[in-house]
Amino acid sequence: MIDGVRVVPLRQIPDERGKVMHMLKVTDEHFVGFGEIYFSCAWPGVVKAWHIHTSMTLNYAVVSGRAKLVLYDLREQSPTRGVCMELFIGEDNYVLVQIPPGIANGYKAYGDKMVILANAATEPHDPEEIVRLPFDTPEIPYEWGL
């Protein structure tokens, strides 16, 4: 695990009509704040990486499809600096992944349909607050293949 990252199992309430998928409430112990919610979508095989937020906390949940979410700790003073973490999240592992600022993150869609990843971010999007690196940057020792 990377220091400060939380993986929270989420509740699904199914019935014959479909289901309700919980994600995040203001009353949750791990709730930090709300800035905006958006959905990142990717076709199978697509990699969306790397993103590093300087002040925003991310709250990711895959509501459709499956994703390999990869985190890499770049924080100077972190006890887990340089640690890489892989999570396989989606329909068969419905969880909330809370990612604090300073951790590089990205995901690869896998399976046979588009991934829909929801992010309930603690701040509205600000292009000055995010650092982007290419998925194959030598700064992060990670290979996106199988």
Short mmCIF file of N, CA, C and O in Angstrom, two decimals:
data_model
loop_
_atom_site.label_atom_id
_atom_site.label_comp_id
_atom_site.label_asym_id
_atom_site.label_seq_id
_atom_site.Cartn_x
_atom_site.Cartn_y
_atom_site.Cartn_z
N MET A 1 0.83 -1.20 0.00
CA MET A 1 0.00 0.00 0.00
C MET A 1 0.87 1.25 0.00
O MET A 1 1.96 1.26 0.54
N ILE A 2 0.33 2.30 -0.56
CA ILE A 2 0.96 3.61 -0.55
C ILE A 2 0.35 4.41 0.59
O ILE A 2 -0.88 4.42 0.77
N ASP A 3 1.21 5.08 1.35
CA ASP A 3 0.77 5.88 2.49
C ASP A 3 -0.29 6.91 2.05
O ASP A 3 -0.06 7.67 1.11
N GLY A 4 -1.43 6.90 2.73
CA GLY A 4 -2.50 7.86 2.47
C GLY A 4 -3.53 7.40 1.46
O GLY A 4 -4.59 8.02 1.34
N VAL A 5 -3.25 6.34 0.71
CA VAL A 5 -4.23 5.82 -0.25
C VAL A 5 -5.22 4.95 0.51
O VAL A 5 -4.84 4.15 1.36
N ARG A 6 -6.49 5.13 0.21
CA ARG A 6 -7.53 4.30 0.84
C ARG A 6 -8.28 3.54 -0.25
O ARG A 6 -8.57 4.08 -1.31
N VAL A 7 -8.57 2.27 0.05
CA VAL A 7 -9.41 1.45 -0.82
C VAL A 7 -10.61 1.05 0.03
O VAL A 7 -10.46 0.34 1.02
N VAL A 8 -11.77 1.55 -0.36
CA VAL A 8 -12.99 1.37 0.44
C VAL A 8 -13.98 0.53 -0.35
O VAL A 8 -14.42 0.94 -1.44
N PRO A 9 -14.38 -0.64 0.16
CA PRO A 9 -15.42 -1.42 -0.53
C PRO A 9 -16.71 -0.60 -0.61
O PRO A 9 -17.07 0.10 0.33
N LEU A 10 -17.35 -0.69 -1.75
CA LEU A 10 -18.59 0.06 -1.96
C LEU A 10 -19.78 -0.88 -2.04
O LEU A 10 -19.66 -2.04 -2.44
N ARG A 11 -20.92 -0.35 -1.68
CA ARG A 11 -22.15 -1.12 -1.62
C ARG A 11 -22.92 -1.02 -2.94
O ARG A 11 -23.02 0.06 -3.53
N GLN A 12 -23.43 -2.15 -3.36
CA GLN A 12 -24.34 -2.21 -4.50
C GLN A 12 -25.63 -2.85 -4.00
O GLN A 12 -25.59 -3.83 -3.27
N ILE A 13 -26.75 -2.27 -4.39
CA ILE A 13 -28.05 -2.79 -3.97
C ILE A 13 -28.80 -3.23 -5.23
O ILE A 13 -29.40 -2.42 -5.93
N PRO A 14 -28.76 -4.54 -5.51
CA PRO A 14 -29.43 -5.03 -6.72
C PRO A 14 -30.88 -5.45 -6.44
O PRO A 14 -31.23 -5.82 -5.32
N ASP A 15 -31.69 -5.33 -7.47
CA ASP A 15 -33.01 -5.94 -7.47
C ASP A 15 -33.36 -6.27 -8.92
O ASP A 15 -32.52 -6.10 -9.80
N GLU A 16 -34.57 -6.74 -9.16
CA GLU A 16 -34.91 -7.19 -10.51
C GLU A 16 -34.95 -6.06 -11.54
O GLU A 16 -34.92 -6.30 -12.74
N ARG A 17 -34.95 -4.82 -11.09
CA ARG A 17 -34.97 -3.67 -12.01
C ARG A 17 -33.57 -3.23 -12.42
O ARG A 17 -33.40 -2.53 -13.40
N GLY A 18 -32.56 -3.60 -11.63
CA GLY A 18 -31.18 -3.14 -11.86
C GLY A 18 -30.45 -3.05 -10.53
O GLY A 18 -30.51 -3.97 -9.72
N LYS A 19 -29.82 -1.92 -10.27
CA LYS A 19 -29.12 -1.77 -9.00
C LYS A 19 -28.82 -0.30 -8.72
O LYS A 19 -28.84 0.54 -9.61
N VAL A 20 -28.52 -0.03 -7.46
CA VAL A 20 -28.01 1.26 -7.00
C VAL A 20 -26.55 1.01 -6.61
O VAL A 20 -26.25 0.04 -5.91
N MET A 21 -25.67 1.90 -7.06
CA MET A 21 -24.24 1.78 -6.75
C MET A 21 -23.84 3.00 -5.92
O MET A 21 -23.79 4.10 -6.43
N HIS A 22 -23.56 2.78 -4.64
CA HIS A 22 -23.10 3.87 -3.78
C HIS A 22 -21.67 4.24 -4.17
O HIS A 22 -20.92 3.41 -4.66
N MET A 23 -21.29 5.51 -3.94
CA MET A 23 -19.92 5.93 -4.21
C MET A 23 -19.33 6.76 -3.07
O MET A 23 -18.31 6.38 -2.50
N LEU A 24 -19.95 7.89 -2.72
CA LEU A 24 -19.38 8.77 -1.71
C LEU A 24 -20.46 9.67 -1.14
O LEU A 24 -21.25 10.23 -1.88
N LYS A 25 -20.45 9.77 0.20
CA LYS A 25 -21.41 10.65 0.89
C LYS A 25 -20.63 11.58 1.82
O LYS A 25 -19.57 11.23 2.31
N VAL A 26 -21.21 12.73 2.09
CA VAL A 26 -20.60 13.69 3.01
C VAL A 26 -20.47 13.09 4.41
O VAL A 26 -19.60 13.50 5.18
N THR A 27 -21.26 12.10 4.74
CA THR A 27 -21.21 11.47 6.06
C THR A 27 -20.20 10.32 6.14
O THR A 27 -19.99 9.78 7.22
N ASP A 28 -19.57 9.95 5.03
CA ASP A 28 -18.54 8.91 5.05
C ASP A 28 -17.32 9.39 5.83
O ASP A 28 -16.90 10.55 5.70
N GLU A 29 -16.74 8.51 6.61
CA GLU A 29 -15.55 8.82 7.41
C GLU A 29 -14.38 9.30 6.54
O GLU A 29 -13.58 10.13 6.95
N HIS A 30 -14.30 8.81 5.31
CA HIS A 30 -13.21 9.16 4.41
C HIS A 30 -13.53 10.36 3.51
O HIS A 30 -12.71 10.74 2.67
N PHE A 31 -14.70 10.99 3.67
CA PHE A 31 -15.04 12.16 2.86
C PHE A 31 -14.12 13.32 3.21
O PHE A 31 -13.92 13.65 4.38
N VAL A 32 -13.54 13.95 2.18
CA VAL A 32 -12.61 15.07 2.39
C VAL A 32 -13.25 16.39 1.98
O VAL A 32 -13.11 17.39 2.66
N GLY A 33 -13.94 16.40 0.86
CA GLY A 33 -14.55 17.62 0.32
C GLY A 33 -15.07 17.35 -1.07
O GLY A 33 -14.83 16.28 -1.63
N PHE A 34 -15.77 18.34 -1.63
CA PHE A 34 -16.32 18.17 -2.97
C PHE A 34 -16.00 19.37 -3.83
O PHE A 34 -16.21 20.51 -3.42
N GLY A 35 -15.47 19.10 -5.01
CA GLY A 35 -15.20 20.15 -5.99
C GLY A 35 -15.97 19.93 -7.28
O GLY A 35 -16.59 20.84 -7.80
N GLU A 36 -15.94 18.70 -7.78
CA GLU A 36 -16.68 18.35 -8.99
C GLU A 36 -16.69 16.83 -9.15
O GLU A 36 -15.89 16.13 -8.53
N ILE A 37 -17.59 16.35 -9.97
CA ILE A 37 -17.58 14.94 -10.37
C ILE A 37 -17.52 14.90 -11.89
O ILE A 37 -18.13 15.72 -12.57
N TYR A 38 -16.70 13.98 -12.38
CA TYR A 38 -16.64 13.78 -13.82
C TYR A 38 -16.42 12.30 -14.09
O TYR A 38 -16.11 11.52 -13.17
N PHE A 39 -16.58 11.91 -15.35
CA PHE A 39 -16.42 10.53 -15.78
C PHE A 39 -15.36 10.48 -16.86
O PHE A 39 -15.44 11.18 -17.86
N SER A 40 -14.36 9.64 -16.64
CA SER A 40 -13.32 9.38 -17.63
C SER A 40 -13.67 8.06 -18.31
O SER A 40 -13.90 7.06 -17.63
N CYS A 41 -13.71 8.06 -19.63
CA CYS A 41 -14.10 6.86 -20.38
C CYS A 41 -12.95 6.43 -21.28
O CYS A 41 -12.26 7.28 -21.86
N ALA A 42 -12.76 5.12 -21.39
CA ALA A 42 -11.68 4.60 -22.24
C ALA A 42 -12.09 3.26 -22.82
O ALA A 42 -12.70 2.43 -22.15
N TRP A 43 -11.73 3.06 -24.09
CA TRP A 43 -11.97 1.78 -24.75
C TRP A 43 -10.96 0.75 -24.27
O TRP A 43 -9.87 1.12 -23.81
N PRO A 44 -11.29 -0.54 -24.38
CA PRO A 44 -10.35 -1.59 -23.96
C PRO A 44 -8.97 -1.41 -24.60
O PRO A 44 -8.86 -1.12 -25.79
N GLY A 45 -7.93 -1.57 -23.78
CA GLY A 45 -6.56 -1.45 -24.24
C GLY A 45 -5.97 -0.05 -24.14
O GLY A 45 -4.76 0.12 -24.24
N VAL A 46 -6.81 0.96 -23.93
CA VAL A 46 -6.34 2.34 -23.85
C VAL A 46 -5.74 2.60 -22.48
O VAL A 46 -6.28 2.19 -21.46
N VAL A 47 -4.60 3.31 -22.47
CA VAL A 47 -3.95 3.74 -21.23
C VAL A 47 -4.12 5.24 -21.10
O VAL A 47 -3.81 5.99 -22.03
N LYS A 48 -4.60 5.67 -19.95
CA LYS A 48 -4.68 7.10 -19.62
C LYS A 48 -3.76 7.34 -18.43
O LYS A 48 -4.11 7.03 -17.30
N ALA A 49 -2.56 7.86 -18.71
CA ALA A 49 -1.57 8.08 -17.66
C ALA A 49 -0.53 9.05 -18.20
O ALA A 49 -0.39 9.21 -19.41
N TRP A 50 0.21 9.62 -17.33
CA TRP A 50 0.19 9.74 -15.89
C TRP A 50 -0.34 11.12 -15.52
O TRP A 50 -0.10 12.09 -16.22
N HIS A 51 -1.02 11.19 -14.37
CA HIS A 51 -1.55 12.46 -13.84
C HIS A 51 -1.07 12.59 -12.40
O HIS A 51 -1.15 11.64 -11.64
N ILE A 52 -0.60 13.77 -12.06
CA ILE A 52 -0.19 14.05 -10.68
C ILE A 52 -0.87 15.35 -10.26
O ILE A 52 -0.64 16.40 -10.89
N HIS A 53 -1.70 15.28 -9.25
CA HIS A 53 -2.37 16.48 -8.75
C HIS A 53 -1.57 17.05 -7.60
O HIS A 53 -1.05 16.32 -6.76
N THR A 54 -1.48 18.39 -7.55
CA THR A 54 -0.67 19.05 -6.53
C THR A 54 -1.46 19.36 -5.26
O THR A 54 -0.87 19.47 -4.19
N SER A 55 -2.79 19.49 -5.37
CA SER A 55 -3.59 19.79 -4.18
C SER A 55 -4.89 19.02 -4.10
O SER A 55 -5.50 18.95 -3.05
N MET A 56 -5.33 18.44 -5.18
CA MET A 56 -6.61 17.75 -5.25
C MET A 56 -6.51 16.31 -4.76
O MET A 56 -5.56 15.60 -5.09
N THR A 57 -7.50 15.87 -3.98
CA THR A 57 -7.66 14.45 -3.63
C THR A 57 -8.67 13.86 -4.60
O THR A 57 -9.72 14.46 -4.88
N LEU A 58 -8.35 12.68 -5.13
CA LEU A 58 -9.22 11.99 -6.09
C LEU A 58 -9.99 10.90 -5.37
O LEU A 58 -9.48 10.28 -4.44
N ASN A 59 -11.20 10.66 -5.81
CA ASN A 59 -12.04 9.57 -5.30
C ASN A 59 -12.57 8.82 -6.52
O ASN A 59 -13.56 9.23 -7.12
N TYR A 60 -11.87 7.74 -6.90
CA TYR A 60 -12.18 6.99 -8.11
C TYR A 60 -13.06 5.78 -7.80
O TYR A 60 -12.84 5.07 -6.82
N ALA A 61 -14.00 5.53 -8.70
CA ALA A 61 -14.77 4.28 -8.70
C ALA A 61 -15.11 3.97 -10.15
O ALA A 61 -15.54 4.86 -10.90
N VAL A 62 -14.92 2.72 -10.57
CA VAL A 62 -15.29 2.30 -11.91
C VAL A 62 -16.71 1.77 -11.85
O VAL A 62 -16.98 0.77 -11.18
N VAL A 63 -17.62 2.46 -12.55
CA VAL A 63 -19.03 2.09 -12.52
C VAL A 63 -19.42 1.16 -13.66
O VAL A 63 -20.47 0.51 -13.60
N SER A 64 -18.58 1.07 -14.68
CA SER A 64 -18.83 0.15 -15.79
C SER A 64 -17.50 -0.26 -16.40
O SER A 64 -16.63 0.58 -16.62
N GLY A 65 -17.36 -1.56 -16.67
CA GLY A 65 -16.12 -2.07 -17.23
C GLY A 65 -15.12 -2.43 -16.15
O GLY A 65 -15.45 -2.55 -14.96
N ARG A 66 -13.86 -2.60 -16.59
CA ARG A 66 -12.78 -2.99 -15.68
C ARG A 66 -11.53 -2.18 -16.02
O ARG A 66 -11.22 -1.96 -17.19
N ALA A 67 -10.81 -1.78 -14.97
CA ALA A 67 -9.60 -0.98 -15.17
C ALA A 67 -8.49 -1.47 -14.26
O ALA A 67 -8.72 -1.86 -13.13
N LYS A 68 -7.27 -1.42 -14.80
CA LYS A 68 -6.08 -1.60 -13.99
C LYS A 68 -5.64 -0.19 -13.62
O LYS A 68 -5.19 0.59 -14.46
N LEU A 69 -5.81 0.16 -12.34
CA LEU A 69 -5.42 1.47 -11.82
C LEU A 69 -4.04 1.33 -11.21
O LEU A 69 -3.81 0.44 -10.39
N VAL A 70 -3.12 2.20 -11.63
CA VAL A 70 -1.75 2.14 -11.15
C VAL A 70 -1.40 3.46 -10.47
O VAL A 70 -1.66 4.53 -11.02
N LEU A 71 -0.82 3.35 -9.29
CA LEU A 71 -0.41 4.51 -8.51
C LEU A 71 1.09 4.41 -8.25
O LEU A 71 1.62 3.32 -8.02
N TYR A 72 1.76 5.56 -8.28
CA TYR A 72 3.19 5.61 -8.01
C TYR A 72 3.46 6.82 -7.12
O TYR A 72 3.11 7.95 -7.47
N ASP A 73 4.06 6.58 -5.96
CA ASP A 73 4.27 7.63 -4.97
C ASP A 73 5.51 8.46 -5.32
O ASP A 73 6.63 7.99 -5.24
N LEU A 74 5.27 9.73 -5.69
CA LEU A 74 6.34 10.66 -6.04
C LEU A 74 6.62 11.68 -4.95
O LEU A 74 7.49 12.54 -5.11
N ARG A 75 5.93 11.60 -3.82
CA ARG A 75 6.06 12.61 -2.78
C ARG A 75 7.42 12.52 -2.09
O ARG A 75 7.82 11.45 -1.64
N GLU A 76 8.08 13.66 -2.01
CA GLU A 76 9.44 13.74 -1.45
C GLU A 76 9.55 13.18 -0.03
O GLU A 76 10.46 12.44 0.27
N GLN A 77 8.65 13.55 0.86
CA GLN A 77 8.75 13.19 2.27
C GLN A 77 7.93 11.94 2.64
O GLN A 77 7.79 11.62 3.82
N SER A 78 7.41 11.23 1.68
CA SER A 78 6.54 10.09 1.96
C SER A 78 7.35 8.86 2.39
O SER A 78 8.38 8.55 1.79
N PRO A 79 6.86 8.12 3.38
CA PRO A 79 7.53 6.87 3.77
C PRO A 79 7.41 5.79 2.69
O PRO A 79 8.14 4.80 2.73
N THR A 80 6.50 6.00 1.73
CA THR A 80 6.34 5.02 0.64
C THR A 80 6.80 5.59 -0.70
O THR A 80 6.40 5.10 -1.75
N ARG A 81 7.66 6.61 -0.68
CA ARG A 81 8.17 7.19 -1.94
C ARG A 81 8.78 6.08 -2.80
O ARG A 81 9.52 5.23 -2.32
N GLY A 82 8.40 6.08 -4.08
CA GLY A 82 8.92 5.08 -5.01
C GLY A 82 8.13 3.79 -5.04
O GLY A 82 8.44 2.90 -5.84
N VAL A 83 7.09 3.67 -4.23
CA VAL A 83 6.26 2.46 -4.22
C VAL A 83 5.21 2.54 -5.34
O VAL A 83 4.60 3.59 -5.56
N CYS A 84 5.05 1.43 -6.03
CA CYS A 84 4.05 1.31 -7.09
C CYS A 84 2.94 0.38 -6.59
O CYS A 84 3.22 -0.61 -5.92
N MET A 85 1.72 0.73 -6.91
CA MET A 85 0.56 -0.04 -6.45
C MET A 85 -0.37 -0.29 -7.64
O MET A 85 -0.73 0.66 -8.35
N GLU A 86 -0.74 -1.53 -7.87
CA GLU A 86 -1.70 -1.91 -8.91
C GLU A 86 -3.00 -2.34 -8.27
O GLU A 86 -2.98 -3.13 -7.32
N LEU A 87 -4.11 -1.85 -8.81
CA LEU A 87 -5.43 -2.27 -8.34
C LEU A 87 -6.26 -2.62 -9.57
O LEU A 87 -6.22 -1.90 -10.57
N PHE A 88 -7.01 -3.69 -9.47
CA PHE A 88 -7.92 -4.09 -10.54
C PHE A 88 -9.33 -3.82 -10.04
O PHE A 88 -9.81 -4.49 -9.13
N ILE A 89 -9.94 -2.79 -10.60
CA ILE A 89 -11.22 -2.31 -10.08
C ILE A 89 -12.26 -2.29 -11.19
O ILE A 89 -11.94 -2.20 -12.37
N GLY A 90 -13.52 -2.41 -10.78
CA GLY A 90 -14.60 -2.37 -11.75
C GLY A 90 -15.78 -3.17 -11.28
O GLY A 90 -16.03 -3.31 -10.08
N GLU A 91 -16.48 -3.73 -12.22
CA GLU A 91 -17.73 -4.43 -11.94
C GLU A 91 -17.56 -5.60 -10.98
O GLU A 91 -18.44 -5.87 -10.17
N ASP A 92 -16.41 -6.29 -11.05
CA ASP A 92 -16.21 -7.44 -10.16
C ASP A 92 -15.39 -7.09 -8.92
O ASP A 92 -15.13 -7.95 -8.09
N ASN A 93 -14.98 -5.84 -8.78
CA ASN A 93 -14.30 -5.36 -7.58
C ASN A 93 -14.68 -3.88 -7.42
O ASN A 93 -13.88 -2.99 -7.72
N TYR A 94 -15.90 -3.66 -6.95
CA TYR A 94 -16.45 -2.31 -6.86
C TYR A 94 -15.98 -1.65 -5.57
O TYR A 94 -16.46 -1.99 -4.48
N VAL A 95 -15.02 -0.74 -5.72
CA VAL A 95 -14.40 -0.05 -4.58
C VAL A 95 -14.22 1.42 -4.92
O VAL A 95 -14.20 1.81 -6.09
N LEU A 96 -14.04 2.21 -3.87
CA LEU A 96 -13.62 3.60 -4.01
C LEU A 96 -12.13 3.64 -3.70
O LEU A 96 -11.70 3.08 -2.69
N VAL A 97 -11.34 4.27 -4.57
CA VAL A 97 -9.91 4.44 -4.32
C VAL A 97 -9.68 5.93 -4.12
O VAL A 97 -9.92 6.73 -5.03
N GLN A 98 -9.24 6.28 -2.92
CA GLN A 98 -8.98 7.68 -2.58
C GLN A 98 -7.48 7.92 -2.70
O GLN A 98 -6.68 7.24 -2.05
N ILE A 99 -7.11 8.90 -3.55
CA ILE A 99 -5.71 9.15 -3.88
C ILE A 99 -5.37 10.58 -3.46
O ILE A 99 -5.90 11.55 -4.01
N PRO A 100 -4.46 10.72 -2.49
CA PRO A 100 -4.07 12.07 -2.07
C PRO A 100 -3.17 12.75 -3.11
O PRO A 100 -2.64 12.09 -4.01
N PRO A 101 -2.98 14.07 -2.97
CA PRO A 101 -2.10 14.79 -3.90
C PRO A 101 -0.68 14.24 -3.90
O PRO A 101 -0.21 13.70 -2.89
N GLY A 102 0.00 14.38 -5.05
CA GLY A 102 1.41 14.00 -5.15
C GLY A 102 1.65 12.59 -5.62
O GLY A 102 2.80 12.19 -5.78
N ILE A 103 0.59 11.83 -5.85
CA ILE A 103 0.74 10.44 -6.30
C ILE A 103 0.37 10.37 -7.78
O ILE A 103 -0.72 10.75 -8.18
N ALA A 104 1.32 9.88 -8.57
CA ALA A 104 1.06 9.70 -10.00
C ALA A 104 0.03 8.58 -10.15
O ALA A 104 0.09 7.57 -9.45
N ASN A 105 -0.92 8.79 -11.05
CA ASN A 105 -1.93 7.76 -11.26
C ASN A 105 -2.31 7.70 -12.72
O ASN A 105 -2.17 8.66 -13.47
N GLY A 106 -2.75 6.52 -13.11
CA GLY A 106 -3.23 6.29 -14.45
C GLY A 106 -3.95 4.97 -14.49
O GLY A 106 -3.90 4.19 -13.53
N TYR A 107 -4.66 4.72 -15.58
CA TYR A 107 -5.35 3.44 -15.68
C TYR A 107 -5.34 2.92 -17.11
O TYR A 107 -5.14 3.67 -18.06
N LYS A 108 -5.51 1.60 -17.19
CA LYS A 108 -5.63 0.91 -18.47
C LYS A 108 -6.96 0.18 -18.46
O LYS A 108 -7.26 -0.57 -17.53
N ALA A 109 -7.76 0.42 -19.49
CA ALA A 109 -9.04 -0.27 -19.64
C ALA A 109 -8.77 -1.68 -20.16
O ALA A 109 -7.94 -1.87 -21.04
N TYR A 110 -9.44 -2.65 -19.57
CA TYR A 110 -9.32 -4.01 -20.09
C TYR A 110 -10.68 -4.67 -20.07
O TYR A 110 -11.65 -4.14 -19.53
N GLY A 111 -10.77 -5.82 -20.71
CA GLY A 111 -12.06 -6.49 -20.85
C GLY A 111 -12.61 -6.24 -22.24
O GLY A 111 -11.86 -6.02 -23.18
N ASP A 112 -13.93 -6.24 -22.35
CA ASP A 112 -14.54 -6.15 -23.68
C ASP A 112 -15.49 -4.97 -23.87
O ASP A 112 -16.25 -4.94 -24.81
N LYS A 113 -15.42 -3.98 -22.97
CA LYS A 113 -16.27 -2.80 -23.16
C LYS A 113 -15.59 -1.56 -22.59
O LYS A 113 -14.60 -1.65 -21.88
N MET A 114 -16.17 -0.42 -22.92
CA MET A 114 -15.64 0.85 -22.45
C MET A 114 -15.66 0.91 -20.93
O MET A 114 -16.62 0.49 -20.29
N VAL A 115 -14.60 1.46 -20.36
CA VAL A 115 -14.54 1.73 -18.92
C VAL A 115 -15.14 3.11 -18.67
O VAL A 115 -14.86 4.06 -19.41
N ILE A 116 -15.96 3.19 -17.63
CA ILE A 116 -16.44 4.48 -17.14
C ILE A 116 -15.96 4.61 -15.71
O ILE A 116 -16.43 3.90 -14.82
N LEU A 117 -14.99 5.50 -15.51
CA LEU A 117 -14.39 5.75 -14.21
C LEU A 117 -14.92 7.08 -13.70
O LEU A 117 -14.76 8.11 -14.35
N ALA A 118 -15.57 7.05 -12.53
CA ALA A 118 -16.08 8.27 -11.91
C ALA A 118 -15.05 8.83 -10.96
O ALA A 118 -14.38 8.07 -10.25
N ASN A 119 -14.91 10.16 -10.94
CA ASN A 119 -14.04 10.82 -9.97
C ASN A 119 -14.83 11.91 -9.27
O ASN A 119 -15.28 12.87 -9.90
N ALA A 120 -15.00 11.75 -7.96
CA ALA A 120 -15.58 12.81 -7.13
C ALA A 120 -14.40 13.55 -6.51
O ALA A 120 -13.96 13.25 -5.41
N ALA A 121 -13.89 14.52 -7.25
CA ALA A 121 -12.69 15.25 -6.86
C ALA A 121 -13.00 16.29 -5.79
O ALA A 121 -14.12 16.80 -5.72
N THR A 122 -12.00 16.61 -4.98
CA THR A 122 -12.20 17.57 -3.89
C THR A 122 -12.11 19.02 -4.37
O THR A 122 -12.41 19.93 -3.59
N GLU A 123 -11.70 19.26 -5.61
CA GLU A 123 -11.59 20.61 -6.16
C GLU A 123 -12.09 20.59 -7.61
O GLU A 123 -11.97 19.58 -8.28
N PRO A 124 -12.58 21.72 -8.11
CA PRO A 124 -12.89 21.80 -9.53
C PRO A 124 -11.60 21.70 -10.35
O PRO A 124 -10.52 22.06 -9.87
N HIS A 125 -11.73 21.23 -11.57
CA HIS A 125 -10.56 21.10 -12.45
C HIS A 125 -9.86 22.44 -12.63
O HIS A 125 -10.50 23.47 -12.84
N ASP A 126 -8.54 22.40 -12.53
CA ASP A 126 -7.70 23.58 -12.74
C ASP A 126 -6.46 23.09 -13.48
O ASP A 126 -5.66 22.34 -12.90
N PRO A 127 -6.28 23.48 -14.73
CA PRO A 127 -5.12 22.98 -15.49
C PRO A 127 -3.77 23.35 -14.88
O PRO A 127 -2.77 22.71 -15.17
N GLU A 128 -3.74 24.34 -14.01
CA GLU A 128 -2.49 24.73 -13.34
C GLU A 128 -2.16 23.80 -12.16
O GLU A 128 -1.06 23.83 -11.63
N GLU A 129 -3.12 22.99 -11.73
CA GLU A 129 -2.98 22.15 -10.54
C GLU A 129 -2.52 20.72 -10.89
O GLU A 129 -2.17 19.96 -10.01
N ILE A 130 -2.49 20.38 -12.16
CA ILE A 130 -2.15 19.01 -12.57
C ILE A 130 -0.86 18.99 -13.37
O ILE A 130 -0.59 19.88 -14.16
N VAL A 131 -0.07 17.94 -13.11
CA VAL A 131 1.14 17.68 -13.90
C VAL A 131 0.85 16.42 -14.70
O VAL A 131 0.37 15.42 -14.15
N ARG A 132 1.13 16.45 -15.97
CA ARG A 132 0.92 15.29 -16.84
C ARG A 132 2.26 14.77 -17.34
O ARG A 132 3.13 15.56 -17.73
N LEU A 133 2.40 13.46 -17.32
CA LEU A 133 3.58 12.81 -17.87
C LEU A 133 3.11 11.75 -18.86
O LEU A 133 2.03 11.18 -18.68
N PRO A 134 3.90 11.45 -19.90
CA PRO A 134 3.50 10.39 -20.83
C PRO A 134 3.45 9.03 -20.13
O PRO A 134 4.18 8.79 -19.16
N PHE A 135 2.62 8.14 -20.63
CA PHE A 135 2.44 6.82 -20.01
C PHE A 135 3.73 6.03 -19.95
O PHE A 135 3.89 5.16 -19.09
N ASP A 136 4.68 6.34 -20.83
CA ASP A 136 5.94 5.59 -20.87
C ASP A 136 7.14 6.41 -20.36
O ASP A 136 8.28 6.13 -20.70
N THR A 137 6.88 7.40 -19.50
CA THR A 137 7.96 8.22 -18.97
C THR A 137 8.99 7.38 -18.23
O THR A 137 8.63 6.47 -17.48
N PRO A 138 10.27 7.67 -18.40
CA PRO A 138 11.30 6.95 -17.63
C PRO A 138 11.30 7.33 -16.14
O PRO A 138 11.94 6.65 -15.33
N GLU A 139 10.58 8.40 -15.76
CA GLU A 139 10.51 8.81 -14.35
C GLU A 139 9.73 7.82 -13.48
O GLU A 139 9.89 7.83 -12.26
N ILE A 140 8.89 7.01 -14.12
CA ILE A 140 8.08 6.05 -13.38
C ILE A 140 8.39 4.65 -13.94
O ILE A 140 8.09 4.38 -15.11
N PRO A 141 8.99 3.79 -13.14
CA PRO A 141 9.39 2.46 -13.63
C PRO A 141 8.19 1.50 -13.70
O PRO A 141 8.02 0.63 -12.86
N TYR A 142 7.38 1.66 -14.75
CA TYR A 142 6.20 0.81 -14.88
C TYR A 142 5.95 0.51 -16.36
O TYR A 142 6.05 1.40 -17.20
N GLU A 143 5.63 -0.75 -16.65
CA GLU A 143 5.29 -1.20 -18.00
C GLU A 143 3.79 -1.51 -18.02
O GLU A 143 3.31 -2.26 -17.17
N TRP A 144 3.08 -0.95 -18.98
CA TRP A 144 1.61 -1.11 -19.03
C TRP A 144 1.16 -2.40 -19.71
O TRP A 144 -0.02 -2.70 -19.73
N GLY A 145 2.08 -3.22 -20.24
CA GLY A 145 1.69 -4.47 -20.89
C GLY A 145 1.15 -5.48 -19.90
O GLY A 145 1.10 -5.23 -18.69
N LEU A 146 0.77 -6.65 -20.42
CA LEU A 146 0.26 -7.72 -19.55
C LEU A 146 1.34 -8.20 -18.60
O LEU A 146 2.50 -8.25 -18.92
#
